[in-house]
mmCIF file of C-alpha atoms and ligand atoms in Angstrom:
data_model
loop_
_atom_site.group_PDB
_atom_site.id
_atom_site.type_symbol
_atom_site.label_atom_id
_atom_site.label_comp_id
_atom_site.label_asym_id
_atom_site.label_seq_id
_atom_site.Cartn_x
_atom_site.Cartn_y
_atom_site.Cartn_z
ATOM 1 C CA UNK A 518 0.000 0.000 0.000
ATOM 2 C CA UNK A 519 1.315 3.380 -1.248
ATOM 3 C CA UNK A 520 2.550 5.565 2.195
ATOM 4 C CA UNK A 521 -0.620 8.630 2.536
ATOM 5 C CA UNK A 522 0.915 11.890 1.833
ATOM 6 C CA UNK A 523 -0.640 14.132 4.382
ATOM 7 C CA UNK A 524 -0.812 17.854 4.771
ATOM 8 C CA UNK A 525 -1.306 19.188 8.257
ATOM 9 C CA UNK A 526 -2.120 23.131 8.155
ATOM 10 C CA UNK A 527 -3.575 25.811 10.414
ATOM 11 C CA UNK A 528 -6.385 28.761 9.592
ATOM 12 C CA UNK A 529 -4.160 31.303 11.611
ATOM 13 C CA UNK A 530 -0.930 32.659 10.197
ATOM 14 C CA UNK A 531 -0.646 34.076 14.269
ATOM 15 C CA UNK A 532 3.319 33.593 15.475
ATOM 16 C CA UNK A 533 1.678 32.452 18.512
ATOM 17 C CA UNK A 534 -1.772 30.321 17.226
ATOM 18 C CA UNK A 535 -2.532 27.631 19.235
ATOM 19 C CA UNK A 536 -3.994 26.180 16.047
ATOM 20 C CA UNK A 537 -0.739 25.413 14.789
ATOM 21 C CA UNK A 538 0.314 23.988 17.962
ATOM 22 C CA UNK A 539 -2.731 21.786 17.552
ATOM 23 C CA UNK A 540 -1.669 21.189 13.553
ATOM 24 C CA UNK A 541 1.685 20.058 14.399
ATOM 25 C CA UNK A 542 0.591 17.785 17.296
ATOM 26 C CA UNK A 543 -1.847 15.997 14.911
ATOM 27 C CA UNK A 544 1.120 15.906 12.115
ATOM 28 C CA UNK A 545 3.032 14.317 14.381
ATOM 29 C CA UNK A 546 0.743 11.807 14.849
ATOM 30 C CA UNK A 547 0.329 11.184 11.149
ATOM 31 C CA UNK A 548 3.665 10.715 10.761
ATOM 32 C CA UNK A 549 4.082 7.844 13.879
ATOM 33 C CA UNK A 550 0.888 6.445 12.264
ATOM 34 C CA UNK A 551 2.671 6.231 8.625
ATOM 35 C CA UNK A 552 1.898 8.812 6.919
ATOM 36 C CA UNK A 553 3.998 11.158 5.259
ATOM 37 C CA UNK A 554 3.428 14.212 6.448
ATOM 38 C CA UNK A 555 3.895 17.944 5.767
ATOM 39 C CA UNK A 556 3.287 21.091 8.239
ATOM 40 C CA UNK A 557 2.145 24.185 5.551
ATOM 41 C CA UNK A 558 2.113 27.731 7.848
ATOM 42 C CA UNK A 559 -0.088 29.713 5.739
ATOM 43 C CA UNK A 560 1.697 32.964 6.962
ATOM 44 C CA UNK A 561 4.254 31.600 4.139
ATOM 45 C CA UNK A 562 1.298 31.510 1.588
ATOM 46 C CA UNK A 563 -0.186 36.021 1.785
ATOM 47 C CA UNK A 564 -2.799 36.092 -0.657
ATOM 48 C CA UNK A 565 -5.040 39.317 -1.283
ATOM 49 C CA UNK A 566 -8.510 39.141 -0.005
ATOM 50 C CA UNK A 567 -10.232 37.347 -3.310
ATOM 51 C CA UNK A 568 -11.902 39.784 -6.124
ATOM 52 C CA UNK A 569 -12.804 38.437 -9.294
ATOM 53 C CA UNK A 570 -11.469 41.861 -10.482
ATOM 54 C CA UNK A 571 -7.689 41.307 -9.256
ATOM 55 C CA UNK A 572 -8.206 37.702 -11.188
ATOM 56 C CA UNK A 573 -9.433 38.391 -14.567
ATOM 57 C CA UNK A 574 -6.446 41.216 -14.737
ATOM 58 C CA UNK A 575 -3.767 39.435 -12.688
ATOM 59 C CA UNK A 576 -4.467 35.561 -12.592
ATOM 60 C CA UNK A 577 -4.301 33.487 -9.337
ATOM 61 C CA UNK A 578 -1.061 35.208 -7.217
ATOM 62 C CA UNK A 579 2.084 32.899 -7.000
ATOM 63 C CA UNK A 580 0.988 32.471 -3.458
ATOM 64 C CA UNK A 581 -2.170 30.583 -4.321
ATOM 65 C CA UNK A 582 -0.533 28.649 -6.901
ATOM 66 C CA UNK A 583 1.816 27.808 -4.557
ATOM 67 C CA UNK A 584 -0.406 26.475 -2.371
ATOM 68 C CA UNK A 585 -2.500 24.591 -4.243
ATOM 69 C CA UNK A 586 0.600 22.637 -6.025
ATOM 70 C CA UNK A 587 0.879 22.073 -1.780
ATOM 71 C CA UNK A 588 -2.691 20.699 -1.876
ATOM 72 C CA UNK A 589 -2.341 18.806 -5.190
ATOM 73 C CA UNK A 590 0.518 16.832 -3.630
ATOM 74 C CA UNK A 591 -1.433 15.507 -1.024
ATOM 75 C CA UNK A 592 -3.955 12.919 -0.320
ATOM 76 C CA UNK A 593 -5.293 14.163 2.496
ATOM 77 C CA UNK A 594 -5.136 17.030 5.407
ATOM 78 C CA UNK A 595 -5.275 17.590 8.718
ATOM 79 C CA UNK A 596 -6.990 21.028 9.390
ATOM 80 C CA UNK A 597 -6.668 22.749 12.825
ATOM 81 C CA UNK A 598 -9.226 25.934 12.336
ATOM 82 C CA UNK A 599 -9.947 29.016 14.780
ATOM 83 C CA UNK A 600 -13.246 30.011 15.171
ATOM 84 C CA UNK A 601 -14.054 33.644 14.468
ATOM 85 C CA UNK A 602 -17.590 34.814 15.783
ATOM 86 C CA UNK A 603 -19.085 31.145 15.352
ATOM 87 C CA UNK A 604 -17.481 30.444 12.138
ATOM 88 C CA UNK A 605 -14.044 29.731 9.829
ATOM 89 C CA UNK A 606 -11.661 32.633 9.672
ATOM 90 C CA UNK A 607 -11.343 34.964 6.604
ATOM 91 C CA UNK A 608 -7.746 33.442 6.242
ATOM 92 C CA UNK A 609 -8.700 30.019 5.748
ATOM 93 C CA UNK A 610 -11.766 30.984 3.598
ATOM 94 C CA UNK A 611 -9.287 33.144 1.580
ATOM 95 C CA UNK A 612 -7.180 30.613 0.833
ATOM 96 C CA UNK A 613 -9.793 27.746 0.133
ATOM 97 C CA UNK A 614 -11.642 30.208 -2.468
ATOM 98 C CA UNK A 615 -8.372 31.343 -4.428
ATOM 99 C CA UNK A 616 -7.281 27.090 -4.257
ATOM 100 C CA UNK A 617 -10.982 26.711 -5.835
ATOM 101 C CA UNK A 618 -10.150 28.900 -8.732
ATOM 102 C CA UNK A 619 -8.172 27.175 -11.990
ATOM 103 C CA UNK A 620 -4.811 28.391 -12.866
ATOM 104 C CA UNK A 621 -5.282 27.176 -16.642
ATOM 105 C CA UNK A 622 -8.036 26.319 -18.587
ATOM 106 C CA UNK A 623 -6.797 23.007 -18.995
ATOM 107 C CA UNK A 624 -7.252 22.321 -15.360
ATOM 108 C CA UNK A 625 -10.046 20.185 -14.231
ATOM 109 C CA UNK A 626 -12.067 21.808 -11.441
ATOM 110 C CA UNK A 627 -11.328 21.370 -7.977
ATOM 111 C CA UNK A 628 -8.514 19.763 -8.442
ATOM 112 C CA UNK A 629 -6.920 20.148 -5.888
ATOM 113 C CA UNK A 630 -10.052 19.088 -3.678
ATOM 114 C CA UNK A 631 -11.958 16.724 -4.865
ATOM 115 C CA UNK A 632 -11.276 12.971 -3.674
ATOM 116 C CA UNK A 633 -9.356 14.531 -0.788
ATOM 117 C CA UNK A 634 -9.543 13.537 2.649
ATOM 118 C CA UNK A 635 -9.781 15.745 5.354
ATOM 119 C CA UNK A 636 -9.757 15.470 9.384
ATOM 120 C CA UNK A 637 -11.063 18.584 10.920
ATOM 121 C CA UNK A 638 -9.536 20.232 14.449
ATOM 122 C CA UNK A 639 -10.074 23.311 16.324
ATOM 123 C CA UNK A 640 -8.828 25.227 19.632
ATOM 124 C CA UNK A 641 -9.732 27.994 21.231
ATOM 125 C CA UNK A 642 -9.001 29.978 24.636
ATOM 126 C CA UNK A 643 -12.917 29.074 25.254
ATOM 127 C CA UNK A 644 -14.266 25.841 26.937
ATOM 128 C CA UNK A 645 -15.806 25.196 23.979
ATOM 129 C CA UNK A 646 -12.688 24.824 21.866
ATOM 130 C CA UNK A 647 -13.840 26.047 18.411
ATOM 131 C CA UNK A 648 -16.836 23.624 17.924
ATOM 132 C CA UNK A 649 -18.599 25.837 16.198
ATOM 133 C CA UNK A 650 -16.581 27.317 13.060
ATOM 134 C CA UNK A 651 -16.330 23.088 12.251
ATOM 135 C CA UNK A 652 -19.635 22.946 11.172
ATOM 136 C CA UNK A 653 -18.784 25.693 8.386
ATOM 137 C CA UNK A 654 -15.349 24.446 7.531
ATOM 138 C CA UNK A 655 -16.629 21.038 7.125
ATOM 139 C CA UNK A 656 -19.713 22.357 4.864
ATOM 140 C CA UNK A 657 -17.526 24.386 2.736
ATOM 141 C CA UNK A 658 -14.799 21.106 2.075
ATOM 142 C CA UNK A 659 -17.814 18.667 1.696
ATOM 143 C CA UNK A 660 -19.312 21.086 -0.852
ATOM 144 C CA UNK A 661 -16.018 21.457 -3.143
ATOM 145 C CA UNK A 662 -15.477 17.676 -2.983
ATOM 146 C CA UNK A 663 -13.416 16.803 0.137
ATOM 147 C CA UNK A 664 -14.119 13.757 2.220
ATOM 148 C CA UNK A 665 -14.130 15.361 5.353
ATOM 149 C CA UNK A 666 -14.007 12.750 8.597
ATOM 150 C CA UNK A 667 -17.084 12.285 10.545
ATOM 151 C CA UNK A 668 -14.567 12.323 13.667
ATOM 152 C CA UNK A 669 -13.754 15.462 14.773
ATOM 153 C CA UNK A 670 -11.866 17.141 17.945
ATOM 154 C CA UNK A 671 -12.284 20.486 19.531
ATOM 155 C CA UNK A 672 -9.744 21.440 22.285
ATOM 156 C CA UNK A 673 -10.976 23.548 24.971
ATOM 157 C CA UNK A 674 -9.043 25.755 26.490
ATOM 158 C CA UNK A 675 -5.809 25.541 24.664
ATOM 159 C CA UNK A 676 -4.180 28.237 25.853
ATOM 160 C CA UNK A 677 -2.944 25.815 28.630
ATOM 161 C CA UNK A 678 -3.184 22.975 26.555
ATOM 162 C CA UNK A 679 -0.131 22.737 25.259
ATOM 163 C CA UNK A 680 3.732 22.397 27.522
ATOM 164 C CA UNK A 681 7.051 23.554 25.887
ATOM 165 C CA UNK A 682 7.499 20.830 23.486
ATOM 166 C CA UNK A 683 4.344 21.467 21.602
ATOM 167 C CA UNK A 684 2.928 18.223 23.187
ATOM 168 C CA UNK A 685 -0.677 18.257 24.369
ATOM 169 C CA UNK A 686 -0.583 17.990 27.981
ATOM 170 C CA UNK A 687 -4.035 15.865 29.015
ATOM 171 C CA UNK A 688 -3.265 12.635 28.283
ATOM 172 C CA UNK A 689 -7.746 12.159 27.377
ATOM 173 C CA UNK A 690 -6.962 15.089 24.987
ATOM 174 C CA UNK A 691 -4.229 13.541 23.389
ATOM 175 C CA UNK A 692 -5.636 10.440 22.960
ATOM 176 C CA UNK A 693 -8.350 11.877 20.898
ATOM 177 C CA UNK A 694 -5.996 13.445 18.627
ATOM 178 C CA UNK A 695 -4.219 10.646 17.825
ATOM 179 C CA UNK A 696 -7.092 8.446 17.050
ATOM 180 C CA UNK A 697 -8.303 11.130 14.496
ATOM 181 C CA UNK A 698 -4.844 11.322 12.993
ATOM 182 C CA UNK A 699 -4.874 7.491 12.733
ATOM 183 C CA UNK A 700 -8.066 7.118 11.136
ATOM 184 C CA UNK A 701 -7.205 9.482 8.529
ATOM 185 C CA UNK A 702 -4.165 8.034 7.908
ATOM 186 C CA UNK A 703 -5.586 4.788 7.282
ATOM 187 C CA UNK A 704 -8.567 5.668 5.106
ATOM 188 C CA UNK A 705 -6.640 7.947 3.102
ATOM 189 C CA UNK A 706 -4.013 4.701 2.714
ATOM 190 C CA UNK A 707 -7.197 2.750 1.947
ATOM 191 C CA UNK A 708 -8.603 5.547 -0.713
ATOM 192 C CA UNK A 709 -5.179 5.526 -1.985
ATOM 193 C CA UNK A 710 -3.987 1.974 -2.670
HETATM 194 C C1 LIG B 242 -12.027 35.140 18.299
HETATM 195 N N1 LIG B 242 -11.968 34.098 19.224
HETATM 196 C C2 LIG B 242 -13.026 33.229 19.363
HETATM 197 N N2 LIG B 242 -12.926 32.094 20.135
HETATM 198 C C3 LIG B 242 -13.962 31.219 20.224
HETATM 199 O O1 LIG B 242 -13.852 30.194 20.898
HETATM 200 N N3 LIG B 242 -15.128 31.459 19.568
HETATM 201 C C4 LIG B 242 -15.304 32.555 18.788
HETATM 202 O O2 LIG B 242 -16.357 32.709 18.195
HETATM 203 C C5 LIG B 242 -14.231 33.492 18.686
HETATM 204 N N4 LIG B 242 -14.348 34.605 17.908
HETATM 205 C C6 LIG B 242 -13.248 35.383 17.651
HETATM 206 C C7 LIG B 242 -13.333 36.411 16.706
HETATM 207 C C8 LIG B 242 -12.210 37.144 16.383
HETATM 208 C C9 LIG B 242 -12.317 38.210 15.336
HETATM 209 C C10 LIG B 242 -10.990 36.874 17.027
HETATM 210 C C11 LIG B 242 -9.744 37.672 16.663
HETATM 211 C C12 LIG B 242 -10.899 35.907 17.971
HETATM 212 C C13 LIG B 242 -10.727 33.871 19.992
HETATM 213 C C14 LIG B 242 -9.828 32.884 19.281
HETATM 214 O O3 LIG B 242 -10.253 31.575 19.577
HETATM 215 C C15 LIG B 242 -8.378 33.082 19.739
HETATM 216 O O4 LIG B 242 -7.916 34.349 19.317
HETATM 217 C C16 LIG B 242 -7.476 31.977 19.221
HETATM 218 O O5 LIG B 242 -6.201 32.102 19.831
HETATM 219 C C17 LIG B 242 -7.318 32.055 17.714
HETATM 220 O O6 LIG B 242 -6.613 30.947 17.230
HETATM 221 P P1 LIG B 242 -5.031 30.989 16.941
HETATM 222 O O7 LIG B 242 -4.743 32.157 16.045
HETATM 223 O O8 LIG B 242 -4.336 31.099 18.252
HETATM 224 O O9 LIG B 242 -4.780 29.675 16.275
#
């Protein structure tokens, strides 16, 4: 069985996001699980805010190219997502709308989405941990094609959640993480023969 390429990314380009923290805990997990993984910090990936203007004179930015060639080269991802007011932050949006848009006219559409897996995350400051935005994120991926997980994980509190070596620190917590980066890692192996 082919080795799952995985992506692991965040919807904060923060220095600080606890989303990352989250991102990279679950990568890590992919990766002990047998996937091979990559960690994508969209702060390395500024696109403009999306106007159908700036793309009819311009094209798709380098940026967004960029990362979609990131998506492309995946089978699946592990998202870790913030939750603005409820919902999925304009970053994330941002970049899932310009990654929806073809950079040739040869391209087939979505490509970069569709048959993709996708395991969703979130953390917040909050008790609730983000379980909100999920709903949206997950809409948006199941609408452009993505096979998003049914098992999902919001961290409460993860401000605290985390200790120096990026670990999460309740070992419940953990757990949970692991068996969502494990399950992804095997049905994307099994989508993926
Ligand atoms: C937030 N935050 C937040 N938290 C939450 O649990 N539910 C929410 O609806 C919101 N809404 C919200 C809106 C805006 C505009 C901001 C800036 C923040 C707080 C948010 O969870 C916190 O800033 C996290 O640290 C953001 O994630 P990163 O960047 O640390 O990954």
């Amino acid at each position: 069985m082919a080795v799952p390429k995985i992506l692991a990314f965040a919807g904060s380009a923060r220095k600080e996001s606890i989303n990352k923290k989250l991102a990279q805990a679950a990568a890590t997990e992919a990766q002990a699980a047998g996937a091979e993984v990559t960690f994508l910090d969209l702060a390395d990936y500024p696109m403009p805010l999306y106007n159908q203007d700036l793309e009819d004179e311009s094209g798709l930015p380098d940026t967004a190219i960029a990362f979609k060639e990131q998506l492309i080269q995946h089978h699946g991802f592990i998202i870790a997502c913030p939750e603005y007011n409820g919902s999925i932050t304009p970053l994330l949006k941002n970049a899932i709308d310009w990654a929806t848009r073809p950079a040739s006219l040869s391209e087939p559409g979505l490509v970069c989405f569709k048959g993709k897996t996708a395991a969703l995350l979130a953390t917040s400051p909050g008790g609730i941990g983000g379980l909100r935005g999920l709903v949206h994120v997950r809409a948006i991926l199941s609408g452009i094609g993505v096979l998003v997980l049914p098992d999902q994980k919001a961290l409460p509190h993860g401000s605290q959640a985390f200790n120096d070596q990026g670990q999460i620190k309740e070992p419940a917590q953990a757990e949970a993480i692991r068996a969502i980066a494990q399950k992804l890692v095997a049905i994307t192996a099994k989508l993926n023969p």
